[in-house]
Amino acid sequence: MSPDMKRRAFLAVGATSAAAALLPKSLAVAAAAPGKKGVMLMNRLGPSSCDLYIANADGSNERRLLANPGFDYHAAFTPDGRSVIFTSEREGAGNAGVHRARVDGTGVEPLVTGPAVDDVGALSPDGSTLAFVSTRGDHRAHIWLLDLRTRALRNLTDSPVVAGDPAGPDCHFRPAWSPDGRWIAFSSDRNTVWRGHDNGVGWEHTQELSIYAIRPDGTGFRRVATRPEYCLGSPKWSPDGRRIVFYEIATEDTYDAHSTNPQVRSQIVSVDFATGADRVEHTSGPNLKLAPQYLSDTEIGYLVKGGDDEGLAYVSGTVPAVRRALRSPCWSPDGTSVIYEKPDFTPRPFDTPLYSWDPDWEYRFCDSFPVLSAQGRLAYTDKFTGTSSIITANPDGSDRRVAFDPAGKIPDPGFSPGAYRPAWSPDGAWIACGLGSWFTQDAPANTVIRVRSDGSAWEKLTDGTSNAGFPSYSPDGRRLVYRVWSEWDKGLRVLDLRTREIRAITDDYDNLPDWSPDGQLIVFTRRTAGANFDVYTIRPDGTGLRCLTDSGANDAHAVWNHDGRLLYSSGMYGFREEACLSDNTFQPYGQIFSMNADGSDKRMLTDSLTEDSMPLYIPQKFLRGKKRS
C-alpha cells in the first residue's frame, strides 16, 4: 500500500455507511467565557489522551505510573532513578510542558511550562540542569537548558556555530547527557531540505536527521554520525560514555513510520563517540526499531513499533521480548524497570476545550471542514465521528440535521470517501461540497454537488470526467469556484449556476479555493515545485495572480476569516519532534497561522506537537448557548 493510500485509509476510520438518522451525540458549541471574542473551532490529528505506565523490564507488574494522570508522555528516569521527568499537557490539550514526579507516581510538579512546546526533558548527572526541547523564542525546536537552582533558561543551540540553513527544517531533538555530564548528544535536521515522500513528490514531508554533540557551555559542537539518505535519531550514551546508540532508517521511510502498523524497517546502530567510527549494527531484519537505550555495557533495549512484534525487545536475546502496544520506553539506570506510554486515538467529542494561544478566543475541537453561514448556522463533515456526511446545526446544537449522507452515492469509494468541505450559499439555502475520495488525485468519479441545506434535495454540478472538488460560493451566490485534477485537466474553474457555463481561471496544480467575502479575490493552494505548496490569490477573472507565502515548507489550506484575514496551515518552523516517533499525525510540523490578504503580518495561532488545521472562528454573537463551567 502506498504512503498516500495509508493516509487515506487512516482517514477512512469512521466513514462506513450508516443511516442518515444517526447524528453526533453532541453538536453544541458552548458560548465563550465573558470577555472573550468567541470560539475558534479546529481539527487536530494525534492522540486524544495518553497515560504513562511502569513495569519490570520483562513486562511484568505493569501499572499506571502517576497517581494523578493527565495526558502524559515522553518520560525519562532521572540519573539517580528516584524521579521521572515527563511531558504533560496539564495546562491544556495541545500545550506540552515538562514535569517531574517521584518514581512512585506522587509529587507531580511543573518544571517548564508556557505557550511554547516544551518537551523531552533530560536531567544532568549531577541533577542541577534540565536539558529539553522547546519552541520558545523563534518557534523552532531548539535544545534549551534550565538551571534548577536559579531557574535561568538558556537556548543551547541558538548560536551561529549551530545554525543551519533557515530555508530548511533546521530543528533539534532528543537531548541526552553523557554519563560525566560534559556533553549533550542530540539529533537534528539542520542543513537538510524539505522533501516530500514518494521520492520527493508526495504532499507530506520526510525527515533526515544526523547525530550531533555539544558541551553544556555551547562549545565543542560537532557532528557525531550521519549517513546520506538516512535518518539517525534518539541518541543515547553507553554507561562508560564511549559510544552513542541510535536508530537508523531510510529517509524515504520516515513518512511510512507515522502509520500505526508500518511495513518499514530500521536498525539499531552505535558508533564510537570520539571518532564517529567503529560502526556496529546491533540488529538486522524487519521491523521498525526505535528508542534504543543501553541497559548495561552489553545490553541494549529498544521499541518495535507496529506489526506482530510490537513492544519491547533486547539486542542480546537473553531478556524476553515484551509484546505490548506502547510507545517511548525508557529504562531505569539499573535496567530493571521500564516506563512507557499508551496513547489513545479515540476521537475527541465535538467542542472539547483545547489550549488557546490567544487570550481573546477559546479554542475547541471540531471534526473536518467546519464552516459558518452568513446567518450563523454551522456545517461540517463528520469524518472522524460519523459517516462523512454533511451535518448542519445552529451553534447552540439546536435543529441538527444530516444535510447529505454519501452512503450509496459514490460508485467507486476509493479511500476516505465522503462529502467533504461544505460551502454555504450566501442565502443559506444551499451547501456545495465535493463528493468522492477527498484528496486522492486519480479519482475521476469525484464530483462537485450542491444540496438543499434542509437535506431535501441534491444535484451533481460536474460530470465526473475530472476529479473535481472543494467548491466555494461567490458572495452574490451566482457562481462557484472549484478545482479539477486529471491528466488532461487541472486548475481552478468558475461555474455560472444560472447558465452552467464553466470558465478556467488557472491551469496549474491548484487546490482548495475560497472566495473572499467582498468577492474581489479567490485564495487557493498551488504546488510550486515538487512537494512545495504555497498560498496564492487571484481575481475571479483570472488576473492579478499573487503568491503570499514562500517558506519552503507546505503552506496551504487557506480560508478567509470573518475579519478579512486569511487562516492557513504551515510547516514554516519545522518539525517539533523526530518524525518516526509520531503516530497518525502526518504533518507534525503543521500549525495554524493567520495573515493579511496581501501576505503581511503572519502570526502563529497554534504551537503543538500534532497536526493542527481547519480553523473556524465563531464570534460570540452567534454563541448564545450555555457557557462552559
XYZ file of C-alpha atoms in Angstrom:
629
model
C 0.000 0.000 0.000
C 1.445 3.387 -0.979
C 2.022 6.107 1.654
C -0.800 8.186 0.175
C -3.152 5.216 0.405
C -2.168 4.640 4.037
C -3.082 8.199 4.952
C -6.425 7.876 3.218
C -7.044 4.520 4.885
C -6.445 6.118 8.280
C -8.761 8.983 7.436
C -11.403 6.467 6.422
C -11.870 5.369 10.032
C -15.482 6.007 10.947
C -16.523 6.554 7.341
C -18.569 3.391 6.865
C -22.173 3.646 5.741
C -24.805 4.327 8.347
C -28.368 5.512 8.460
C -28.881 9.211 7.844
C -30.761 9.458 11.099
C -27.579 8.842 13.091
C -26.399 12.207 14.361
C -23.408 13.092 16.533
C -24.156 12.776 20.224
C -23.247 16.409 20.735
C -23.010 19.266 18.278
C -23.360 22.280 20.549
C -20.678 24.945 20.669
C -20.819 26.418 24.151
C -20.566 30.169 24.472
C -17.135 31.511 25.332
C -16.404 32.929 28.754
C -17.239 36.591 29.464
C -14.690 38.924 27.955
C -13.804 36.542 25.117
C -14.488 37.374 21.483
C -15.765 33.881 20.768
C -14.563 30.379 19.879
C -12.125 29.065 17.291
C -13.028 25.544 16.170
C -10.159 23.468 14.797
C -9.202 19.922 13.873
C -6.204 18.059 15.331
C -4.608 14.802 14.164
C -2.954 12.976 17.027
C -3.751 11.158 20.254
C -6.699 12.402 22.287
C -5.136 11.208 25.558
C -2.063 9.387 26.813
C -1.042 7.653 30.058
C 2.321 6.581 31.481
C 2.949 3.047 32.746
C 5.802 1.421 34.630
C 6.726 -2.265 34.589
C 9.614 -4.615 35.154
C 11.983 -4.949 32.192
C 10.334 -8.273 31.296
C 6.911 -6.580 31.174
C 5.617 -7.994 34.458
C 3.987 -5.933 37.205
C 2.643 -3.298 34.819
C 0.757 -0.438 36.490
C -0.020 3.216 35.880
C 2.880 5.410 36.870
C 1.175 8.551 38.123
C -1.318 8.797 40.936
C -2.920 11.743 39.131
C -2.544 11.179 35.373
C -3.213 13.924 32.844
C -2.211 13.464 29.172
C 1.390 12.448 29.919
C 4.139 11.094 27.663
C 7.899 11.103 26.813
C 9.064 10.025 30.254
C 12.681 9.533 31.387
C 14.233 8.426 34.663
C 16.490 10.855 36.474
C 20.109 9.634 36.851
C 19.538 8.596 40.477
C 16.465 6.547 39.489
C 14.288 8.165 42.148
C 12.311 10.557 39.939
C 10.826 10.766 36.474
C 10.891 13.674 34.025
C 7.973 13.649 31.596
C 5.976 15.807 29.187
C 2.406 16.657 30.093
C -0.480 18.651 28.652
C -1.871 19.531 32.081
C -2.051 23.206 31.136
C -4.397 22.394 28.258
C -4.771 19.919 25.400
C -2.033 20.613 22.881
C 0.225 22.597 25.203
C 3.291 20.487 26.076
C 5.191 21.230 29.288
C 7.946 19.413 31.195
C 7.090 17.998 34.635
C 8.702 15.872 37.333
C 7.322 13.231 39.717
C 8.650 10.681 42.180
C 9.077 7.208 40.778
C 6.154 6.080 42.958
C 3.913 8.438 40.978
C 3.459 11.124 43.617
C 4.735 14.673 43.903
C 3.988 15.875 40.373
C 5.450 19.337 39.796
C 5.916 21.519 36.703
C 9.468 22.349 35.656
C 8.976 24.211 32.385
C 5.611 25.461 31.130
C 4.373 28.216 28.860
C 2.744 28.777 25.473
C 5.558 27.010 23.568
C 6.220 23.298 23.048
C 8.405 22.197 25.991
C 9.218 18.520 25.602
C 11.628 15.582 26.183
C 13.335 16.670 29.384
C 16.642 15.073 30.441
C 18.298 15.780 33.812
C 22.070 16.182 34.055
C 24.018 13.513 36.028
C 24.546 15.921 38.939
C 20.831 16.827 38.986
C 21.439 20.551 38.547
C 20.395 21.202 34.954
C 17.498 20.152 32.770
C 18.019 19.837 29.019
C 14.821 19.875 26.995
C 13.373 20.669 23.578
C 11.465 23.919 23.238
C 9.949 26.113 20.532
C 10.061 29.190 22.759
C 11.831 32.116 21.134
C 11.845 31.706 17.355
C 9.185 28.930 17.230
C 11.723 26.335 16.062
C 12.634 23.283 18.140
C 15.900 24.004 19.981
C 17.745 22.387 22.857
C 17.331 24.538 25.970
C 18.888 24.336 29.428
C 17.183 25.152 32.738
C 19.277 25.742 35.850
C 17.069 24.170 38.535
C 18.586 26.303 41.283
C 18.423 29.760 39.688
C 15.603 28.927 37.192
C 17.690 30.588 34.478
C 16.876 29.459 30.932
C 19.352 29.325 28.051
C 18.986 28.315 24.404
C 21.906 25.965 23.765
C 21.521 25.566 20.008
C 20.648 29.135 19.029
C 24.151 30.167 18.019
C 25.940 30.888 14.714
C 28.044 27.736 15.004
C 24.960 25.503 15.265
C 22.620 27.411 12.951
C 21.738 25.599 9.734
C 20.037 26.787 6.581
C 16.869 28.600 7.749
C 15.147 27.677 4.479
C 15.137 24.038 5.617
C 13.565 22.359 8.657
C 16.553 23.277 10.877
C 15.413 21.909 14.254
C 16.945 19.880 17.115
C 15.569 16.985 19.157
C 16.029 14.362 21.878
C 18.876 15.685 24.104
C 20.888 13.087 26.071
C 23.576 13.830 28.686
C 26.859 11.925 28.678
C 27.485 9.970 31.927
C 30.107 12.512 33.031
C 27.859 15.492 32.234
C 30.385 17.039 29.850
C 28.402 16.552 26.633
C 24.858 16.601 25.322
C 24.066 14.500 22.262
C 21.003 15.258 20.140
C 19.515 14.675 16.693
C 18.992 17.453 14.168
C 17.749 18.046 10.625
C 19.898 21.173 10.234
C 21.154 21.817 6.686
C 18.639 19.411 5.155
C 15.924 20.316 2.671
C 12.170 19.973 2.752
C 11.397 16.860 0.730
C 8.121 15.072 0.087
C 7.575 11.345 0.383
C 7.371 9.126 -2.723
C 10.808 10.321 -3.857
C 10.084 13.980 -3.367
C 6.657 14.406 -4.946
C 4.337 13.457 -2.065
C 2.444 16.029 -0.033
C 3.787 15.132 3.415
C 7.473 15.603 4.221
C 10.135 13.082 5.131
C 12.887 13.836 7.646
C 16.645 13.353 7.505
C 18.470 13.514 10.858
C 22.091 13.307 11.935
C 23.544 12.917 15.428
C 25.384 15.872 16.978
C 27.026 16.720 20.304
C 27.726 19.956 22.145
C 29.099 20.884 25.571
C 26.656 22.454 28.053
C 28.504 25.770 27.739
C 27.851 25.814 23.983
C 31.365 24.929 22.856
C 32.678 21.855 21.041
C 29.737 21.500 18.659
C 30.305 18.715 16.132
C 28.558 16.070 14.102
C 28.987 12.575 15.531
C 27.204 10.402 12.963
C 25.455 10.842 9.637
C 24.503 8.768 6.604
C 23.271 10.243 3.332
C 19.603 9.486 2.601
C 19.112 8.147 6.142
C 17.552 9.432 9.342
C 19.535 8.845 12.567
C 17.578 9.568 15.744
C 17.146 9.370 19.531
C 20.795 9.127 20.635
C 21.718 7.585 23.994
C 25.122 7.017 25.663
C 26.793 3.800 26.724
C 27.429 3.551 30.502
C 31.140 4.337 30.011
C 30.389 7.292 27.745
C 32.429 5.916 24.853
C 29.632 5.052 22.454
C 26.369 6.549 21.234
C 23.477 4.345 20.111
C 20.642 5.467 17.826
C 18.085 4.149 15.358
C 18.768 4.405 11.629
C 16.089 4.400 8.913
C 15.972 5.374 5.247
C 14.789 8.963 4.888
C 12.050 7.881 2.484
C 10.642 5.539 5.144
C 10.225 8.233 7.804
C 6.830 9.068 6.315
C 5.621 5.460 6.461
C 6.766 5.342 10.088
C 3.812 7.600 11.011
C 1.494 4.672 10.389
C 0.380 2.574 13.333
C 1.412 -0.628 11.542
C 4.110 0.431 9.063
C 5.782 -2.068 6.768
C 9.176 -0.407 7.083
C 12.387 -1.405 8.807
C 15.131 0.332 10.738
C 18.177 -0.852 12.656
C 19.798 -0.056 15.967
C 23.332 1.259 15.417
C 26.137 2.573 17.617
C 29.374 4.439 16.913
C 32.428 5.498 18.878
C 31.740 8.972 20.238
C 35.287 10.316 19.932
C 35.776 9.336 16.293
C 32.309 8.644 14.887
C 33.793 5.419 13.540
C 33.656 1.757 14.667
C 30.074 1.498 13.463
C 28.155 -1.507 14.851
C 24.712 -2.623 13.677
C 23.184 -4.321 16.709
C 20.064 -5.544 14.882
C 19.088 -6.802 11.457
C 15.987 -7.902 9.591
C 12.436 -6.480 9.551
C 10.514 -4.240 11.976
C 10.601 -0.561 12.773
C 13.023 -0.323 15.708
C 13.190 2.906 17.723
C 14.103 4.350 21.135
C 17.332 2.417 21.822
C 18.956 2.591 25.255
C 21.942 0.920 26.886
C 20.878 -1.104 29.912
C 24.453 -2.244 30.526
C 27.749 -2.349 28.658
C 26.448 -5.280 26.605
C 22.654 -4.951 26.546
C 20.511 -2.509 24.576
C 16.741 -2.302 24.827
C 14.557 -0.770 22.132
C 10.985 -0.402 20.861
C 9.448 -2.327 17.992
C 6.756 -0.016 16.644
C 3.814 -1.705 14.929
C 3.445 -5.169 13.463
C 3.161 -8.552 15.130
C 6.325 -7.975 17.201
C 5.268 -4.613 18.614
C 6.643 -3.952 22.096
C 9.996 -4.139 23.879
C 12.987 -6.021 22.509
C 16.605 -6.551 23.526
C 19.647 -6.998 21.281
C 21.133 -9.893 23.271
C 18.016 -12.024 23.081
C 18.594 -13.176 26.658
C 15.873 -10.870 28.012
C 12.442 -11.965 26.754
C 10.711 -9.601 24.352
C 7.530 -7.939 25.616
C 4.672 -7.982 23.101
C 2.603 -4.948 24.014
C 1.217 -1.834 22.353
C 3.304 1.000 23.805
C 5.489 3.962 22.870
C 8.575 5.865 24.130
C 10.106 3.305 26.503
C 12.778 4.457 28.943
C 14.613 2.053 31.245
C 15.761 2.798 34.789
C 19.511 3.349 35.406
C 19.846 -0.195 36.752
C 17.893 -1.639 33.813
C 15.311 -3.411 35.967
C 12.303 -1.179 35.270
C 10.847 0.499 32.217
C 8.435 3.394 31.785
C 6.410 3.850 28.610
C 3.258 5.485 27.339
C -0.003 4.235 25.857
C -1.686 6.815 23.604
C -5.413 6.708 22.844
C -6.785 7.843 19.480
C -10.486 7.796 20.324
C -11.938 10.869 18.565
C -12.422 13.825 20.849
C -16.024 14.866 21.420
C -17.228 17.866 19.463
C -16.409 21.170 21.233
C -13.745 19.640 23.528
C -11.712 22.518 25.014
C -8.173 22.846 23.683
C -5.319 25.024 24.878
C -5.669 28.521 23.441
C -2.650 30.540 22.374
C -4.859 33.629 22.017
C -6.268 35.257 25.188
C -9.191 36.714 23.223
C -10.508 33.405 21.871
C -11.263 29.956 23.241
C -10.032 27.025 21.144
C -12.250 23.952 20.752
C -12.057 20.684 18.811
C -14.224 20.071 15.768
C -14.461 17.439 13.076
C -13.479 18.236 9.473
C -14.019 21.432 7.462
C -16.283 23.471 9.773
C -17.966 26.472 8.084
C -20.440 29.095 9.264
C -23.207 30.527 7.107
C -23.915 34.237 6.890
C -26.995 33.520 9.013
C -24.840 31.895 11.739
C -25.566 28.234 11.026
C -22.782 25.628 11.329
C -21.912 22.857 8.851
C -19.063 20.344 8.766
C -18.037 16.869 7.549
C -18.331 14.250 10.306
C -15.244 12.364 9.107
C -13.966 11.079 12.454
C -17.176 10.865 14.430
C -19.695 9.680 11.858
C -20.242 8.686 8.226
C -18.511 11.505 6.297
C -21.890 13.173 5.974
C -22.574 16.900 5.897
C -24.050 17.868 9.264
C -25.697 21.205 9.994
C -26.982 22.806 13.184
C -27.280 26.053 14.989
C -24.094 26.635 17.011
C -26.021 26.005 20.236
C -26.765 22.472 18.989
C -30.403 23.015 18.144
C -32.022 21.936 14.866
C -29.381 19.332 13.993
C -29.725 17.750 10.565
C -27.937 15.439 8.170
C -27.967 17.622 5.086
C -26.332 14.932 2.960
C -25.344 11.310 3.591
C -22.914 9.980 0.932
C -23.768 6.321 1.549
C -24.607 4.611 -1.731
C -23.934 7.743 -3.790
C -20.262 7.077 -4.652
C -19.744 4.406 -7.327
C -16.048 3.875 -6.557
C -15.397 4.967 -2.982
C -11.603 4.550 -3.067
C -10.049 5.798 0.145
C -11.655 8.085 2.702
C -14.883 8.547 0.744
C -17.448 11.094 1.726
C -18.916 14.555 1.281
C -16.131 16.963 2.061
C -15.510 20.666 2.564
C -19.048 22.117 2.684
C -19.585 25.688 1.458
C -22.691 27.732 2.260
C -24.553 29.766 -0.326
C -24.915 33.403 0.799
C -28.636 32.959 1.485
C -28.088 29.744 3.490
C -30.390 27.715 1.229
C -27.697 25.553 -0.364
C -24.489 23.778 0.573
C -21.935 22.895 -2.091
C -19.326 20.220 -1.418
C -17.123 17.608 -3.029
C -18.349 14.022 -3.258
C -15.799 11.247 -3.537
C -12.404 10.341 -2.156
C -11.076 13.569 -0.719
C -7.578 14.402 -1.977
C -6.965 11.202 -3.974
C -5.580 12.515 -7.245
C -6.547 9.691 -9.597
C -10.270 9.591 -8.715
C -12.194 10.981 -11.731
C -15.508 9.995 -10.170
C -15.097 12.807 -7.626
C -17.732 15.452 -8.315
C -18.939 18.794 -7.055
C -22.511 18.696 -5.799
C -24.904 21.048 -4.094
C -27.575 20.059 -1.614
C -30.521 21.836 -0.081
C -29.386 22.781 3.399
C -32.523 21.180 4.818
C -31.490 17.887 3.188
C -34.484 17.737 0.854
C -32.654 17.512 -2.488
C -29.241 17.374 -4.129
C -27.707 17.545 -7.593
C -24.351 16.999 -9.305
C -22.716 20.111 -10.747
C -19.788 18.392 -12.513
C -19.878 15.338 -14.733
C -17.154 13.212 -13.115
C -14.774 13.229 -16.099
C -12.191 15.054 -13.957
C -11.541 14.862 -10.233
C -13.496 17.920 -9.092
C -13.847 19.205 -5.541
C -13.500 21.892 -2.882
C -16.155 24.368 -4.132
C -16.740 27.864 -2.769
C -19.608 30.278 -3.475
C -19.209 33.800 -4.798
C -20.715 36.390 -2.419
C -23.605 37.009 -4.817
C -24.403 33.286 -4.898
C -24.372 33.115 -8.682
C -21.073 31.280 -9.174
C -18.947 28.541 -7.702
C -15.177 28.176 -7.866
C -13.727 24.679 -7.550
C -10.627 22.735 -8.564
C -10.142 19.960 -11.109
C -7.373 17.357 -11.287
C -6.717 14.920 -14.100
C -4.016 14.028 -16.598
C -5.649 16.330 -19.152
C -7.289 18.968 -16.996
C -6.125 20.834 -13.894
C -6.605 24.168 -12.174
C -9.438 26.339 -10.878
C -12.811 26.557 -12.591
C -15.682 29.008 -12.132
C -19.194 27.660 -12.730
C -22.085 30.020 -13.501
C -25.010 28.396 -11.684
C -27.596 30.002 -13.992
C -26.098 29.186 -17.402
C -23.904 26.239 -16.242
C -21.053 27.770 -18.227
C -17.612 26.745 -16.893
C -14.630 29.082 -17.202
C -10.992 28.231 -16.407
C -9.067 30.817 -14.387
C -5.879 28.776 -13.764
C -4.325 25.729 -15.396
C -1.782 24.685 -12.778
C -1.729 22.189 -9.894
C -4.125 24.237 -7.724
C -6.483 23.274 -4.920
C -8.718 24.445 -2.070
C -10.093 27.704 -3.496
C -12.045 30.049 -1.225
C -13.887 33.157 -2.412
C -13.298 36.320 -0.361
C -16.345 37.843 1.374
C -16.046 41.018 -0.741
C -15.864 38.997 -3.965
C -12.596 40.580 -5.078
C -10.213 37.644 -4.607
C -10.011 33.860 -4.571
C -7.401 32.322 -2.294
C -6.029 28.870 -3.130
C -3.098 26.488 -2.703
C -0.622 25.879 -5.540
C 2.100 23.266 -5.840
C 5.039 25.424 -6.860
C 7.791 22.794 -7.126
C 7.997 19.125 -6.216
C 6.387 18.867 -2.801
C 6.380 22.596 -2.056
C 2.959 24.241 -1.774
C 2.205 27.933 -1.322
C -0.841 30.142 -0.776
C -1.906 32.362 -3.682
C -4.684 34.780 -4.508
C -6.180 35.597 -7.888
C -9.040 37.750 -9.119
C -12.162 35.887 -10.267
C -11.431 36.945 -13.872
C -8.043 35.173 -13.752
C -5.869 38.293 -13.408
C -3.745 39.550 -10.534
C -2.080 36.256 -9.546
C -0.115 36.771 -6.318
C 1.968 34.434 -4.121
C 1.560 35.118 -0.380
C 3.906 32.527 1.172
C 7.382 31.235 0.356
C 8.554 29.255 3.398
C 9.831 26.164 1.563
C 7.585 24.018 3.736
C 3.936 23.376 2.920
C 1.766 26.499 3.184
C -1.779 25.515 2.342
C -5.482 25.095 3.194
C -6.155 28.831 3.340
C -9.629 30.177 4.121
C -10.977 33.670 4.692
C -11.692 34.675 8.263
C -14.644 36.842 9.270
C -12.286 39.818 9.802
C -10.813 39.691 6.278
C -7.607 37.944 7.276
C -6.519 34.578 5.918
C -6.184 31.435 8.012
C -3.885 28.684 6.738
C -1.624 25.791 7.738
C 2.157 25.915 7.514
C 5.282 23.964 8.410
C 7.481 27.045 8.180
C 9.021 26.486 11.641
C 9.966 22.870 11.062
C 9.277 19.609 12.840
C 8.539 19.622 16.574
C 9.735 16.027 17.064
C 11.502 13.198 15.282
C 9.079 12.188 12.535
C 9.339 8.433 13.168
C 8.061 8.864 16.716
C 4.727 10.376 15.673
C 1.565 8.303 15.297
C -1.286 9.066 12.905
C -0.301 12.701 12.616
C 1.028 13.048 9.105
C 2.265 16.630 9.241
C 3.598 17.030 12.807
C 5.177 20.273 11.659
C 1.762 21.667 10.523
C 0.425 24.544 12.604
C -2.312 27.150 12.093
C -1.352 30.670 11.022
C -3.078 33.877 10.004
C -2.013 36.709 7.710
C -3.379 39.744 5.945
C -4.836 39.354 2.472
C -1.591 40.671 0.970
C 0.536 38.114 2.861
C 1.813 40.522 5.516
C 1.681 40.176 9.299
C 1.953 36.386 9.509
C 1.043 35.135 13.004
C 1.284 31.648 14.509
C -2.013 30.601 16.141
C -1.074 27.116 17.431
C 2.193 25.600 18.658
C 1.643 21.915 19.375
C 3.314 18.554 18.717
C 0.497 17.442 16.423
C -1.058 18.442 13.109
C -3.458 21.356 13.602
C -5.743 22.510 10.802
C -9.217 23.554 9.584
C -9.810 26.636 11.765
C -13.159 28.420 12.024
C -13.708 31.494 14.180
C -17.240 31.853 15.545
C -17.831 35.312 17.083
C -19.581 35.433 20.423
C -22.730 36.945 18.879
C -23.504 33.535 17.336
C -22.892 31.624 20.584
C -25.958 32.020 22.728
C -25.825 28.576 24.316
C -24.875 27.727 27.859
C -21.358 28.768 28.780
C -18.839 26.157 29.861
C -18.424 25.863 33.611
